[in-house]
Short mmCIF file of C-alpha atoms in Angstrom, two decimals:
data_model
loop_
_atom_site.label_atom_id
_atom_site.label_comp_id
_atom_site.label_asym_id
_atom_site.label_seq_id
_atom_site.Cartn_x
_atom_site.Cartn_y
_atom_site.Cartn_z
CA UNK A 1 0.00 0.00 0.00
CA UNK A 2 1.21 3.51 -0.77
CA UNK A 3 1.00 5.94 2.13
CA UNK A 4 -0.29 9.41 1.58
CA UNK A 5 2.73 11.42 2.70
CA UNK A 6 3.93 14.72 1.33
CA UNK A 7 7.54 14.41 0.25
CA UNK A 8 6.99 16.67 -2.77
CA UNK A 9 3.99 18.75 -3.74
CA UNK A 10 3.04 21.09 -6.55
CA UNK A 11 0.20 23.57 -6.21
CA UNK A 12 -1.42 25.16 -9.23
CA UNK A 13 -3.25 28.32 -8.21
CA UNK A 14 -4.74 31.11 -10.31
CA UNK A 15 -2.68 34.27 -10.63
CA UNK A 16 -4.87 36.20 -8.20
CA UNK A 17 -3.54 34.02 -5.38
CA UNK A 18 -0.12 35.69 -5.61
CA UNK A 19 -1.73 38.81 -4.15
CA UNK A 20 -3.27 36.75 -1.36
CA UNK A 21 -1.45 36.02 1.86
CA UNK A 22 -1.46 32.25 2.22
CA UNK A 23 0.33 32.38 5.58
CA UNK A 24 -1.44 30.43 8.28
CA UNK A 25 -2.70 26.99 9.00
CA UNK A 26 -4.85 25.02 6.59
CA UNK A 27 -6.97 22.10 7.79
CA UNK A 28 -8.70 19.41 5.80
CA UNK A 29 -8.30 16.00 4.32
CA UNK A 30 -6.85 14.13 1.40
CA UNK A 31 -8.57 11.15 -0.12
CA UNK A 32 -7.21 8.06 -1.82
CA UNK A 33 -8.97 5.86 -4.33
CA UNK A 34 -9.51 2.09 -4.15
CA UNK A 35 -6.27 0.25 -3.52
CA UNK A 36 -4.86 2.74 -1.03
CA UNK A 37 -4.43 1.99 2.64
CA UNK A 38 -7.33 4.25 3.65
CA UNK A 39 -9.98 6.23 1.81
CA UNK A 40 -9.01 9.50 3.49
CA UNK A 41 -6.42 11.02 5.82
CA UNK A 42 -6.53 14.15 7.95
CA UNK A 43 -4.12 16.74 6.62
CA UNK A 44 -2.77 20.01 7.99
CA UNK A 45 -0.55 22.44 6.16
CA UNK A 46 1.27 25.41 7.72
CA UNK A 47 2.36 28.07 5.25
CA UNK A 48 4.67 31.01 5.85
CA UNK A 49 4.69 33.36 2.86
CA UNK A 50 7.30 36.09 2.36
CA UNK A 51 6.62 37.85 -0.92
CA UNK A 52 6.60 34.94 -3.39
CA UNK A 53 8.61 32.54 -1.24
CA UNK A 54 6.87 29.85 0.79
CA UNK A 55 7.99 27.57 3.58
CA UNK A 56 6.32 25.56 6.30
CA UNK A 57 5.28 22.17 7.61
CA UNK A 58 2.87 19.51 6.35
CA UNK A 59 1.28 17.03 8.69
CA UNK A 60 -0.79 13.95 7.78
CA UNK A 61 -2.33 11.47 10.18
CA UNK A 62 -4.75 8.55 10.16
CA UNK A 63 -6.22 7.39 13.48
CA UNK A 64 -3.30 6.20 15.61
CA UNK A 65 -1.61 4.32 12.77
CA UNK A 66 0.05 7.18 10.94
CA UNK A 67 1.91 10.35 11.80
CA UNK A 68 3.83 12.04 8.99
CA UNK A 69 5.34 15.51 9.40
CA UNK A 70 7.73 17.25 7.01
CA UNK A 71 9.10 20.72 6.34
CA UNK A 72 9.13 22.22 2.85
CA UNK A 73 10.06 25.27 0.82
CA UNK A 74 8.14 26.69 -2.10
CA UNK A 75 7.81 29.47 -4.64
CA UNK A 76 5.33 30.88 -7.13
CA UNK A 77 5.66 30.04 -10.79
CA UNK A 78 4.25 31.99 -13.70
CA UNK A 79 0.47 32.14 -14.07
CA UNK A 80 0.07 31.96 -10.31
CA UNK A 81 1.30 28.42 -9.76
CA UNK A 82 3.28 27.67 -6.65
CA UNK A 83 5.64 24.76 -6.05
CA UNK A 84 6.17 23.22 -2.63
CA UNK A 85 9.07 20.83 -2.13
CA UNK A 86 9.17 18.87 1.09
CA UNK A 87 12.54 18.00 2.53
CA UNK A 88 13.44 17.07 6.09
CA UNK A 89 11.32 14.42 7.79
CA UNK A 90 10.40 15.85 11.20
CA UNK A 91 8.29 12.97 12.46
CA UNK A 92 7.16 9.65 11.03
CA UNK A 93 5.09 6.75 12.26
CA UNK A 94 3.74 4.24 9.74
CA UNK A 95 2.93 0.55 9.47
CA UNK A 96 5.89 -1.40 8.05
CA UNK A 97 4.06 -2.47 4.88
CA UNK A 98 3.39 1.08 3.70
CA UNK A 99 5.37 2.75 0.92
CA UNK A 100 5.74 6.51 1.22
CA UNK A 101 4.58 8.47 -1.82
CA UNK A 102 6.35 11.38 -3.49
CA UNK A 103 3.36 13.62 -4.07
CA UNK A 104 2.23 16.25 -6.53
CA UNK A 105 -0.94 18.21 -5.83
CA UNK A 106 -2.82 20.54 -8.17
CA UNK A 107 -4.93 22.92 -6.09
CA UNK A 108 -7.18 25.87 -6.76
CA UNK A 109 -7.72 28.77 -4.38
CA UNK A 110 -11.14 30.25 -3.77
CA UNK A 111 -12.93 32.25 -1.10
CA UNK A 112 -16.58 31.92 -0.11
CA UNK A 113 -18.41 33.45 2.87
CA UNK A 114 -15.11 34.73 4.27
CA UNK A 115 -13.61 31.22 4.27
CA UNK A 116 -10.57 30.45 2.09
CA UNK A 117 -10.18 27.08 0.37
CA UNK A 118 -7.49 25.12 -1.44
CA UNK A 119 -8.92 22.20 -3.39
CA UNK A 120 -7.80 19.87 -6.13
CA UNK A 121 -6.24 16.53 -6.97
CA UNK A 122 -3.02 14.71 -6.24
CA UNK A 123 -0.89 12.03 -7.86
CA UNK A 124 2.51 10.60 -7.04
CA UNK A 125 4.97 7.71 -7.05
CA UNK A 126 6.45 5.53 -4.35
CA UNK A 127 9.68 6.87 -2.88
CA UNK A 128 11.34 3.44 -2.86
CA UNK A 129 9.91 1.62 -5.88
CA UNK A 130 8.92 4.47 -8.20
CA UNK A 131 5.53 2.89 -8.85
CA UNK A 132 2.44 5.05 -9.22
CA UNK A 133 0.47 5.70 -6.05
CA UNK A 134 -3.30 5.51 -5.97
CA UNK A 135 -4.35 9.15 -6.56
CA UNK A 136 -7.08 11.12 -4.86
CA UNK A 137 -8.43 14.57 -4.02
CA UNK A 138 -7.44 17.34 -1.62
CA UNK A 139 -9.71 19.59 0.45
CA UNK A 140 -8.27 22.32 2.67
CA UNK A 141 -9.62 25.41 4.34
CA UNK A 142 -7.77 28.15 6.14
CA UNK A 143 -8.27 28.49 9.87
CA UNK A 144 -9.09 32.04 10.96
CA UNK A 145 -7.17 33.92 13.67
CA UNK A 146 -3.88 32.03 13.35
CA UNK A 147 -1.29 34.11 15.28
CA UNK A 148 1.84 32.44 13.83
CA UNK A 149 3.28 29.17 12.66
CA UNK A 150 4.41 26.64 15.24
CA UNK A 151 7.36 24.90 13.56
CA UNK A 152 8.55 23.17 16.72
CA UNK A 153 5.23 21.98 18.07
CA UNK A 154 2.76 21.12 15.34
CA UNK A 155 -0.50 19.97 16.86
CA UNK A 156 -0.23 16.18 17.33
CA UNK A 157 -2.93 13.73 16.30
CA UNK A 158 -5.69 13.24 18.81
CA UNK A 159 -4.62 10.95 21.59
CA UNK A 160 -8.09 9.89 22.51
CA UNK A 161 -10.54 7.68 20.71
CA UNK A 162 -13.03 8.79 18.10
CA UNK A 163 -16.11 6.97 19.33
CA UNK A 164 -18.93 6.14 16.94
CA UNK A 165 -20.92 3.50 18.76
CA UNK A 166 -24.33 3.16 17.15
CA UNK A 167 -27.22 2.35 19.43
CA UNK A 168 -29.36 -0.60 18.35
CA UNK A 169 -32.27 0.34 16.15
CA UNK A 170 -35.43 -0.01 18.25
CA UNK A 171 -37.77 -2.78 17.28
CA UNK A 172 -41.33 -1.95 16.41
CA UNK A 173 -43.35 -1.09 19.49
CA UNK A 174 -40.30 -0.97 21.75
CA UNK A 175 -38.61 2.33 20.98
CA UNK A 176 -38.69 3.68 24.53
CA UNK A 177 -37.01 0.67 26.09
CA UNK A 178 -34.47 0.41 23.30
CA UNK A 179 -33.40 4.00 23.86
CA UNK A 180 -33.46 3.54 27.65
CA UNK A 181 -34.88 7.02 28.00
CA UNK A 182 -37.50 9.41 26.64
CA UNK A 183 -38.91 8.32 23.32
CA UNK A 184 -37.46 9.83 20.18
CA UNK A 185 -40.74 11.65 19.63
CA UNK A 186 -40.04 13.79 22.71
CA UNK A 187 -36.90 15.23 21.15
CA UNK A 188 -37.39 18.47 19.24
CA UNK A 189 -36.64 17.70 15.59
CA UNK A 190 -37.94 20.64 13.56
CA UNK A 191 -39.05 20.31 9.99
CA UNK A 192 -40.46 16.81 10.34
CA UNK A 193 -37.05 15.19 10.06
CA UNK A 194 -36.36 11.68 11.28
CA UNK A 195 -33.86 10.81 13.99
CA UNK A 196 -30.76 8.71 13.35
CA UNK A 197 -29.97 5.73 15.57
CA UNK A 198 -27.35 7.86 17.26
CA UNK A 199 -24.07 7.40 19.11
CA UNK A 200 -23.46 7.07 22.83
CA UNK A 201 -20.83 7.89 25.43
CA UNK A 202 -20.50 7.33 29.16
CA UNK A 203 -19.24 10.08 31.47
CA UNK A 204 -18.03 9.79 35.07
CA UNK A 205 -19.12 13.16 36.40
CA UNK A 206 -22.47 14.96 36.21
CA UNK A 207 -20.97 18.25 35.08
CA UNK A 208 -19.48 18.04 31.60
CA UNK A 209 -18.15 20.35 28.93
CA UNK A 210 -19.06 19.79 25.29
CA UNK A 211 -17.00 21.54 22.61
CA UNK A 212 -18.37 21.63 19.08
CA UNK A 213 -16.11 22.17 16.07
CA UNK A 214 -16.39 21.53 12.35
CA UNK A 215 -15.16 18.09 11.32
CA UNK A 216 -11.85 18.19 9.39
CA UNK A 217 -12.52 20.81 6.70
CA UNK A 218 -14.22 24.15 7.30
CA UNK A 219 -17.07 24.25 4.80
CA UNK A 220 -19.58 26.69 6.27
CA UNK A 221 -21.74 24.30 8.32
CA UNK A 222 -24.38 26.05 10.44
CA UNK A 223 -26.11 24.13 13.23
CA UNK A 224 -28.77 24.31 15.90
CA UNK A 225 -28.17 22.07 18.92
CA UNK A 226 -30.67 20.81 21.51
CA UNK A 227 -29.78 19.38 24.91
CA UNK A 228 -32.80 17.26 25.81
CA UNK A 229 -35.70 19.64 25.09
CA UNK A 230 -33.69 22.85 25.43
CA UNK A 231 -32.14 24.73 22.53
CA UNK A 232 -28.55 25.50 23.53
CA UNK A 233 -27.10 26.60 20.16
CA UNK A 234 -29.13 28.59 17.65
CA UNK A 235 -28.11 28.74 13.98
CA UNK A 236 -24.40 29.10 14.68
CA UNK A 237 -21.53 28.65 12.23
CA UNK A 238 -19.08 25.99 13.38
CA UNK A 239 -15.36 26.16 12.67
CA UNK A 240 -12.11 25.34 14.46
CA UNK A 241 -12.88 27.79 17.28
CA UNK A 242 -15.10 25.60 19.50
CA UNK A 243 -18.62 26.33 20.62
CA UNK A 244 -18.40 25.55 24.35
CA UNK A 245 -21.35 24.18 26.32
CA UNK A 246 -21.39 23.57 30.08
CA UNK A 247 -24.00 20.88 30.71
CA UNK A 248 -25.24 18.82 33.63
CA UNK A 249 -26.14 15.17 33.16
CA UNK A 250 -28.37 13.52 35.76
CA UNK A 251 -27.80 10.10 37.28
CA UNK A 252 -30.96 8.43 36.00
CA UNK A 253 -32.03 5.39 34.01
CA UNK A 254 -32.30 7.66 30.98
CA UNK A 255 -29.45 9.13 28.95
CA UNK A 256 -29.21 12.81 28.21
CA UNK A 257 -29.61 13.63 24.53
CA UNK A 258 -27.64 16.11 22.47
CA UNK A 259 -29.25 16.60 19.06
CA UNK A 260 -27.56 18.12 16.01
CA UNK A 261 -29.93 19.89 13.62
CA UNK A 262 -28.52 20.98 10.26
CA UNK A 263 -29.50 24.52 9.30
CA UNK A 264 -27.56 24.05 6.07
CA UNK A 265 -25.37 21.40 4.46
CA UNK A 266 -22.26 23.51 4.09
CA UNK A 267 -20.20 23.23 0.95
CA UNK A 268 -19.58 19.49 1.41
CA UNK A 269 -22.74 17.60 2.51
CA UNK A 270 -23.73 16.34 4.97
CA UNK A 271 -23.46 18.75 7.87
CA UNK A 272 -20.76 17.28 10.11
CA UNK A 273 -19.64 18.30 13.60
CA UNK A 274 -17.12 16.90 16.04
CA UNK A 275 -18.44 16.78 19.62
CA UNK A 276 -15.66 16.79 22.21
CA UNK A 277 -17.12 15.59 25.53
CA UNK A 278 -14.97 16.32 28.59
CA UNK A 279 -15.49 15.11 32.16
CA UNK A 280 -13.22 14.61 35.17
CA UNK A 281 -11.92 11.34 33.71
CA UNK A 282 -10.91 12.57 30.31
CA UNK A 283 -12.10 13.44 26.83
CA UNK A 284 -14.08 11.66 24.12
CA UNK A 285 -14.63 12.75 20.52
CA UNK A 286 -17.69 11.81 18.51
CA UNK A 287 -18.58 12.77 14.95
CA UNK A 288 -22.24 13.59 14.25
CA UNK A 289 -23.76 13.96 10.78
CA UNK A 290 -27.10 15.57 9.93
CA UNK A 291 -28.84 16.60 6.73
CA UNK A 292 -32.26 17.79 5.57
CA UNK A 293 -33.73 14.31 6.04
CA UNK A 294 -32.34 13.15 9.40
CA UNK A 295 -30.89 14.67 12.55
CA UNK A 296 -28.10 12.95 14.47
CA UNK A 297 -28.15 12.54 18.24
CA UNK A 298 -25.60 11.77 20.95
CA UNK A 299 -26.80 9.80 23.99
CA UNK A 300 -24.83 10.67 27.14
CA UNK A 301 -24.90 8.22 30.05
CA UNK A 302 -23.71 9.15 33.53
CA UNK A 303 -22.15 6.48 35.71
CA UNK A 304 -20.79 7.26 39.17
#
């Protein structure tokens, strides 16, 4: 399998990008077609631009299996293209069977609703065997309010588990017992939308903090969030700056319910949010997805 790692990269960007300041941190993902190790990888790119010279750090990771961090230099070519050449390997963790790819990416810059994007395709060859890697696509968005690059301490991959434990689908006539709490009909789901089976977590303290951020790429998702029957977030844009909720979960036979209602689908459907649930024991991260047909829900159990 060829690993999606950025030893060399080429960006093709319209000429208007030269006048843009690309400095900052770009978050997103890169996909890989059938035959690759995984269908997508999280990807972060730090860019420092001085006139038409570029330098920075790229960082790819996949669950706990992969960490790949490199520095690079770059420059603008004619017609607005820029070339990024990765060099020194700063950090690497990969399964032994993977072959690192020398990558080329063709990206286009655009700006929509005050959010900047770099998007395009990539192709490459294996660094050891020279064989073609399975190509894919690239999606990046620029994080607002980045004070400076952090060349010595790039944000590491999440050290806690992404939990997506689906509750069993209730059998006919037994929805209340299957949910072990209030029936789904009691949850406020505007617009006549259905409710997904949902995910669940267990917390060890009644007072919790829930942080809501956009999942991977910033694409303009706007959400309304309900905690049980109470609206706690109203039509708010989610990005990398978290929406912070301080919630109290009771010790009962019923789980608390945090419902994600999609006010739009963003640029890349469906509407996706990462819920970071913190209690005195630690932190759990859960991805929720909602669209115009169904709303996702997180069931939160409290155990002493």
